[in-house]
């Protein structure tokens, strides 16, 4: 779960959980002011950790959280992620 230790990655997973439909958003949808190479790195880390799945649509990759898999393996984790607020006193920045 080290992939979720990074606040940006935690924000990505939270936003996908709360605001996304299946595979409907590209990296640009998140609105982060980061270089594309940096975002690619973060999405790769989430993918390799088994937190998200990505599908290729032409030149774009679209992501979604592996909700069923994560709920089975780590019950309650996604509830904690969804309840986390960036900048909150519970560890957000």
mmCIF file of C-alpha atoms in Angstrom:
data_model
loop_
_atom_site.group_PDB
_atom_site.id
_atom_site.type_symbol
_atom_site.label_atom_id
_atom_site.label_comp_id
_atom_site.label_asym_id
_atom_site.label_seq_id
_atom_site.Cartn_x
_atom_site.Cartn_y
_atom_site.Cartn_z
ATOM 1 C CA UNK A 1 0.000 0.000 0.000
ATOM 2 C CA UNK A 2 3.041 2.202 -0.334
ATOM 3 C CA UNK A 3 1.571 3.555 -3.568
ATOM 4 C CA UNK A 4 -1.099 5.340 -1.526
ATOM 5 C CA UNK A 5 1.514 7.009 0.694
ATOM 6 C CA UNK A 6 1.982 9.673 -1.966
ATOM 7 C CA UNK A 7 -0.671 12.414 -1.624
ATOM 8 C CA UNK A 8 -1.010 12.835 -5.398
ATOM 9 C CA UNK A 9 -1.670 9.123 -5.895
ATOM 10 C CA UNK A 10 -4.122 9.096 -3.026
ATOM 11 C CA UNK A 11 -5.894 12.047 -4.641
ATOM 12 C CA UNK A 12 -6.032 10.214 -7.984
ATOM 13 C CA UNK A 13 -7.609 7.116 -6.445
ATOM 14 C CA UNK A 14 -10.053 9.198 -4.384
ATOM 15 C CA UNK A 15 -11.137 11.242 -7.395
ATOM 16 C CA UNK A 16 -11.636 8.097 -9.481
ATOM 17 C CA UNK A 17 -13.718 6.574 -6.682
ATOM 18 C CA UNK A 18 -15.941 9.596 -6.125
ATOM 19 C CA UNK A 19 -16.255 11.247 -9.524
ATOM 20 C CA UNK A 20 -15.610 8.736 -12.272
ATOM 21 C CA UNK A 21 -17.512 6.259 -14.380
ATOM 22 C CA UNK A 22 -15.853 3.184 -15.866
ATOM 23 C CA UNK A 23 -12.789 4.143 -17.929
ATOM 24 C CA UNK A 24 -14.135 7.529 -18.926
ATOM 25 C CA UNK A 25 -11.330 9.940 -18.063
ATOM 26 C CA UNK A 26 -7.804 10.548 -19.255
ATOM 27 C CA UNK A 27 -4.936 11.957 -17.172
ATOM 28 C CA UNK A 28 -5.849 15.485 -18.254
ATOM 29 C CA UNK A 29 -9.288 15.212 -16.620
ATOM 30 C CA UNK A 30 -7.710 15.363 -13.166
ATOM 31 C CA UNK A 31 -6.515 18.931 -13.711
ATOM 32 C CA UNK A 32 -3.125 18.486 -12.053
ATOM 33 C CA UNK A 33 -0.480 21.068 -12.847
ATOM 34 C CA UNK A 34 2.219 18.461 -13.386
ATOM 35 C CA UNK A 35 4.261 17.388 -16.396
ATOM 36 C CA UNK A 36 2.791 14.492 -18.333
ATOM 37 C CA UNK A 37 5.858 12.382 -17.533
ATOM 38 C CA UNK A 38 5.243 12.853 -13.799
ATOM 39 C CA UNK A 39 1.588 11.831 -14.121
ATOM 40 C CA UNK A 40 2.566 8.825 -16.221
ATOM 41 C CA UNK A 41 4.900 7.742 -13.415
ATOM 42 C CA UNK A 42 2.165 8.055 -10.770
ATOM 43 C CA UNK A 43 -0.421 6.178 -12.826
ATOM 44 C CA UNK A 44 2.118 3.439 -13.521
ATOM 45 C CA UNK A 45 2.818 3.095 -9.784
ATOM 46 C CA UNK A 46 -0.923 2.788 -9.071
ATOM 47 C CA UNK A 47 -1.354 0.261 -11.871
ATOM 48 C CA UNK A 48 1.600 -1.862 -10.768
ATOM 49 C CA UNK A 49 0.372 -1.798 -7.153
ATOM 50 C CA UNK A 50 -2.934 -3.247 -8.350
ATOM 51 C CA UNK A 51 -5.001 -0.226 -7.334
ATOM 52 C CA UNK A 52 -6.192 0.776 -10.798
ATOM 53 C CA UNK A 53 -6.775 -0.772 -14.194
ATOM 54 C CA UNK A 54 -6.120 1.108 -17.382
ATOM 55 C CA UNK A 55 -7.403 0.645 -20.909
ATOM 56 C CA UNK A 56 -5.808 2.006 -24.025
ATOM 57 C CA UNK A 57 -8.023 4.088 -26.341
ATOM 58 C CA UNK A 58 -5.857 5.178 -29.251
ATOM 59 C CA UNK A 59 -3.098 7.277 -27.696
ATOM 60 C CA UNK A 60 -4.930 7.727 -24.379
ATOM 61 C CA UNK A 61 -5.027 5.544 -21.305
ATOM 62 C CA UNK A 62 -8.140 5.674 -19.199
ATOM 63 C CA UNK A 63 -8.250 4.483 -15.617
ATOM 64 C CA UNK A 64 -10.567 3.054 -13.009
ATOM 65 C CA UNK A 65 -10.160 1.751 -9.478
ATOM 66 C CA UNK A 66 -10.225 -2.020 -8.995
ATOM 67 C CA UNK A 67 -13.071 -1.717 -6.484
ATOM 68 C CA UNK A 68 -14.149 -5.360 -6.244
ATOM 69 C CA UNK A 69 -10.591 -6.677 -5.990
ATOM 70 C CA UNK A 70 -9.580 -4.121 -3.356
ATOM 71 C CA UNK A 71 -12.736 -4.555 -1.275
ATOM 72 C CA UNK A 72 -12.150 -8.286 -1.184
ATOM 73 C CA UNK A 73 -8.475 -8.065 -0.311
ATOM 74 C CA UNK A 74 -8.499 -4.951 1.908
ATOM 75 C CA UNK A 75 -11.996 -4.468 3.370
ATOM 76 C CA UNK A 76 -12.568 -0.855 4.388
ATOM 77 C CA UNK A 77 -9.573 0.591 2.528
ATOM 78 C CA UNK A 78 -11.623 2.317 -0.164
ATOM 79 C CA UNK A 79 -13.951 3.776 2.472
ATOM 80 C CA UNK A 80 -10.911 5.366 4.114
ATOM 81 C CA UNK A 81 -9.616 6.639 0.763
ATOM 82 C CA UNK A 82 -13.025 8.112 -0.138
ATOM 83 C CA UNK A 83 -13.236 9.854 3.243
ATOM 84 C CA UNK A 84 -9.754 11.342 3.035
ATOM 85 C CA UNK A 85 -9.635 15.068 2.317
ATOM 86 C CA UNK A 86 -6.511 16.658 0.824
ATOM 87 C CA UNK A 87 -5.022 19.043 3.370
ATOM 88 C CA UNK A 88 -6.940 17.520 6.290
ATOM 89 C CA UNK A 89 -5.384 16.895 9.690
ATOM 90 C CA UNK A 90 -5.627 13.122 9.181
ATOM 91 C CA UNK A 91 -2.464 13.004 7.087
ATOM 92 C CA UNK A 92 -3.453 14.885 3.930
ATOM 93 C CA UNK A 93 -1.227 17.600 2.531
#
